Coordinates of C-alpha atoms in Angstrom, one line a residue:
M132 CA 133.8 142.6 80.3
R133 CA 135.6 142.6 83.5
V134 CA 133.1 143.5 86.5
E135 CA 133.7 146.8 88.0
H136 CA 133.0 148.3 91.1
V137 CA 131.1 151.5 91.4
R138 CA 132.4 153.2 94.9
G139 CA 129.7 155.7 95.1
E140 CA 127.5 157.7 97.3
T141 CA 123.4 158.0 97.4
F142 CA 121.4 161.2 98.7
H143 CA 117.9 161.5 99.1
G144 CA 116.1 164.6 100.0
R145 CA 112.5 164.9 100.4
K146 CA 111.0 168.0 99.1
G147 CA 107.8 169.9 100.5
A148 CA 106.8 171.1 104.0
L149 CA 108.5 167.9 106.1
E150 CA 112.0 168.0 105.4
N151 CA 114.2 165.0 105.7
S152 CA 117.3 163.8 103.8
F153 CA 120.3 161.3 104.2
R154 CA 123.6 160.7 102.3
Y155 CA 125.1 157.2 102.3
G156 CA 128.2 155.5 101.0
V157 CA 127.3 152.6 98.7
D158 CA 129.1 150.0 96.7
Y159 CA 127.8 148.9 93.3
V160 CA 129.0 146.5 90.4
I161 CA 128.6 147.5 86.8
L162 CA 128.8 144.5 84.5
D163 CA 127.9 142.8 81.1
P164 CA 125.9 139.5 82.4
E165 CA 126.4 137.9 79.2
A166 CA 130.4 137.8 79.4
V167 CA 131.7 138.1 83.2
E168 CA 135.4 138.4 84.0
A169 CA 135.4 138.7 87.7
P170 CA 137.9 138.0 90.9
A171 CA 137.8 134.9 93.0
L172 CA 135.6 136.2 95.7
F173 CA 132.8 137.1 92.7
S174 CA 130.6 134.7 91.2
R175 CA 127.5 134.5 88.9
N176 CA 124.9 132.2 89.7
R177 CA 126.6 130.3 92.4
G178 CA 127.3 131.3 95.8
N179 CA 130.5 133.5 96.9
L180 CA 131.2 136.4 99.4
V181 CA 129.8 138.5 96.6
A182 CA 127.6 137.3 93.7
L183 CA 125.1 138.3 90.8
H184 CA 122.4 135.8 90.5
D185 CA 120.3 136.0 87.1
R186 CA 117.0 135.3 88.9
D187 CA 117.2 138.3 91.1
Y188 CA 116.6 140.5 87.8
G189 CA 114.2 140.8 84.9
G190 CA 111.1 139.4 86.6
E191 CA 109.4 138.2 89.5
P192 CA 112.2 138.7 92.7
G193 CA 113.8 135.0 92.5
R194 CA 112.3 133.9 89.7
G195 CA 113.7 136.7 87.2
R196 CA 115.3 135.7 83.8
G197 CA 118.3 138.6 83.7
V198 CA 119.3 140.0 80.3
A199 CA 117.2 137.6 78.5
W200 CA 114.0 139.4 79.8
V201 CA 115.4 142.8 79.1
R202 CA 115.9 141.8 75.3
E203 CA 112.3 141.1 75.3
V204 CA 111.5 144.4 76.9
L205 CA 113.2 146.0 74.3
A206 CA 111.9 144.0 71.6
A207 CA 108.3 144.6 72.6
H208 CA 108.5 148.6 72.9
A209 CA 110.5 148.8 69.7
A210 CA 113.5 150.3 72.1
P211 CA 117.1 150.6 70.6
G212 CA 120.2 149.6 72.5
E213 CA 120.2 145.5 72.4
E214 CA 123.6 145.3 71.1
R215 CA 125.2 145.4 74.5
I216 CA 123.2 145.5 77.9
L217 CA 124.9 146.3 81.2
L218 CA 123.7 145.8 84.5
L219 CA 124.5 148.6 87.3
T220 CA 123.4 146.8 90.7
Q221 CA 124.2 146.0 94.4
P222 CA 125.2 142.4 94.4
R223 CA 124.5 139.8 96.5
V224 CA 126.9 139.7 99.7
L225 CA 126.7 136.6 101.8
G226 CA 123.8 135.5 100.0
H227 CA 121.3 138.4 100.7
V228 CA 120.3 141.1 98.0
F229 CA 117.8 143.8 98.0
N230 CA 117.8 146.6 95.5
P231 CA 115.5 149.9 95.9
V232 CA 116.6 150.4 92.0
S233 CA 119.1 148.6 89.7
F234 CA 119.7 150.0 85.9
W235 CA 120.0 148.1 82.7
L236 CA 121.9 150.3 80.6
C237 CA 121.2 149.3 76.7
H238 CA 123.8 150.4 74.1
D239 CA 123.8 150.3 70.4
A240 CA 127.0 148.7 68.2
A241 CA 128.8 152.1 68.5
G242 CA 128.7 151.9 72.5
A243 CA 126.0 154.9 72.6
L244 CA 123.6 154.6 75.6
R245 CA 120.2 154.3 73.8
T246 CA 117.6 152.9 76.6
V247 CA 118.1 153.0 80.3
V248 CA 115.6 150.3 82.2
A249 CA 115.1 151.1 85.7
E250 CA 114.2 148.1 87.7
V251 CA 112.5 149.3 90.9
S252 CA 111.8 147.4 93.9
N253 CA 109.8 148.0 97.4
T254 CA 110.3 146.3 100.5
F255 CA 106.4 144.6 100.0
G256 CA 107.8 142.6 97.4
D257 CA 106.4 144.4 94.5
R258 CA 108.9 145.3 91.3
H259 CA 108.1 147.5 88.4
W260 CA 110.2 148.8 85.4
Y261 CA 110.5 152.4 83.7
L262 CA 111.7 152.1 80.2
C263 CA 114.0 155.3 79.8
T264 CA 114.6 156.3 76.1
K265 CA 114.2 159.4 74.1
P266 CA 111.3 159.7 71.6
D267 CA 113.9 159.3 68.5
G268 CA 115.7 156.9 70.0
S269 CA 119.1 159.0 70.0
P270 CA 121.9 158.4 72.0
I271 CA 121.0 159.5 75.6
T272 CA 123.7 162.1 76.9
R273 CA 124.2 163.6 80.2
S274 CA 122.3 166.9 79.4
D275 CA 119.1 164.6 78.6
T276 CA 116.0 164.5 80.8
L277 CA 113.8 161.7 80.5
T278 CA 110.4 161.6 82.5
A279 CA 108.2 158.5 83.2
T280 CA 104.7 158.3 85.1
K281 CA 105.0 157.0 88.7
I282 CA 102.5 153.9 88.9
M283 CA 104.1 151.7 91.6
H284 CA 104.3 152.4 95.4
V285 CA 107.5 152.5 96.8
S286 CA 107.4 154.5 100.1
P287 CA 104.6 154.2 102.5
F288 CA 105.1 158.0 102.9
Q289 CA 104.6 159.4 99.4
P290 CA 101.8 158.7 97.1
V291 CA 101.7 156.7 94.2
E292 CA 100.7 159.8 91.8
G293 CA 103.5 162.0 90.2
S294 CA 106.1 161.5 88.0
Y295 CA 109.9 160.9 87.8
R296 CA 112.7 162.6 85.8
F297 CA 115.8 161.0 85.2
R298 CA 119.2 162.1 84.1
F299 CA 122.0 159.7 83.4
D300 CA 125.8 160.6 83.1
I301 CA 127.4 157.1 82.3
R302 CA 131.1 157.4 81.5
D303 CA 133.8 155.3 81.5
D304 CA 135.5 156.1 84.9
R305 CA 132.6 157.3 86.6
V306 CA 128.4 157.2 87.3
G307 CA 126.0 159.8 87.6
I308 CA 122.2 159.4 88.0
W309 CA 119.7 161.9 89.1
I310 CA 116.2 160.9 90.0
D311 CA 113.6 163.7 90.5
Y312 CA 110.5 162.4 91.9
S313 CA 107.7 165.2 91.9
F314 CA 103.8 165.6 92.9
G315 CA 102.3 169.0 93.5
E316 CA 104.5 170.6 95.9
G317 CA 106.0 167.4 97.4
G318 CA 108.2 164.7 96.3
L319 CA 111.8 163.2 96.6
F320 CA 115.0 164.1 94.7
A321 CA 117.5 161.1 94.7
T322 CA 121.2 161.1 93.0
L323 CA 123.6 157.6 92.7
T324 CA 127.0 159.1 91.8
G325 CA 130.4 157.2 92.1
T326 CA 133.8 156.0 90.4
R327 CA 134.3 153.0 88.0
A328 CA 137.2 150.8 88.6
P329 CA 137.9 147.1 88.0
L330 CA 136.7 145.0 90.8
T331 CA 139.4 143.1 92.6
N332 CA 139.3 140.9 95.5
A333 CA 141.2 143.6 97.8
G334 CA 138.3 145.8 96.6
I335 CA 135.8 143.4 97.6
L336 CA 137.2 143.0 101.2
A337 CA 137.5 146.5 101.8
A338 CA 134.1 147.0 100.7
C339 CA 132.9 144.4 103.2
M340 CA 135.0 146.1 105.9
R341 CA 133.7 149.6 105.2
R342 CA 130.1 148.6 104.6
P343 CA 129.3 145.4 106.0
F344 CA 126.5 143.2 105.6
G345 CA 125.7 144.7 102.1
S346 CA 122.0 144.9 101.3
R347 CA 121.0 144.1 104.9
R348 CA 122.6 147.4 105.5
V349 CA 120.4 149.1 103.2
L350 CA 117.4 147.4 104.5
A351 CA 118.1 148.6 107.8
L352 CA 118.8 152.3 106.7
I353 CA 115.5 152.4 104.8
H354 CA 113.7 151.2 107.9
W355 CA 115.7 153.7 110.1
Q356 CA 114.8 156.5 108.0
A357 CA 111.1 155.5 107.7
L358 CA 110.9 155.5 111.5
K359 CA 112.3 159.0 111.4
L360 CA 109.6 160.2 109.2
A361 CA 106.9 158.5 111.5
L362 CA 108.4 160.3 114.4
K363 CA 108.2 163.6 112.3
G364 CA 104.4 163.0 111.6
A365 CA 104.7 161.9 107.8
R366 CA 101.2 160.7 106.7
Y367 CA 101.6 156.8 106.2
R368 CA 99.7 155.6 103.2
T369 CA 98.7 151.8 103.1
R370 CA 99.8 149.7 100.0
P371 CA 97.9 149.7 97.1
A372 CA 97.3 146.9 94.6
P373 CA 100.5 146.8 92.6
P374 CA 100.4 147.9 88.8
A375 CA 98.8 145.5 86.7
Q376 CA 101.6 146.2 83.9
D377 CA 105.0 145.3 84.7
V378 CA 106.7 147.8 82.1
S379 CA 105.9 151.7 81.8
R380 CA 107.4 154.9 80.5

């Protein structure tokens, strides 16, 4: 599969009495890690201007096993979709990577989306995976809402308790993901939307000029929003112990 560029936009809106929202442009890739066809400026498992390293996914950060780990998770949880697994993520740019969330898109032999594994990382070095699949294992469509109980600390300005509601609209030409996190009267609504097109050297250079520094920019924006929340008086919660289990629903 040729690596595809998702030129997208993310929106985050805080729910509850203390309001805060932001909207940023982002660049993702979507690819089959087992069959990568990429332009010269993109590499797998070696340095380049833009790269994807298996060790960044499917396990402890820096020690992951990529798609092999995902296949083991699908088998352990009797979840469908192991015939074709795609990864939607922000790649390394000049050697650096940080993904608040990446998505493993797991398809059956007919190409239908059956399972999504949301790989969530926080700025404290913790990582957790939410397994999203329908109870009967049938294809996931844009009208389906899949739920998961939140068990990992993500933001120091949100509690661990609560639940996620996911919606996925994965088409050949575009991507749409909506995540509604709720606890009591508070929570957060987040989206990722964008168009899909083949990744090219020109597209890589344009993205690096348009949004330089890749995930370093993402981290800077996360800390900028944290500062804004602190100045607004948001309650700061200390980091609890990470969840004992790696994967949950």
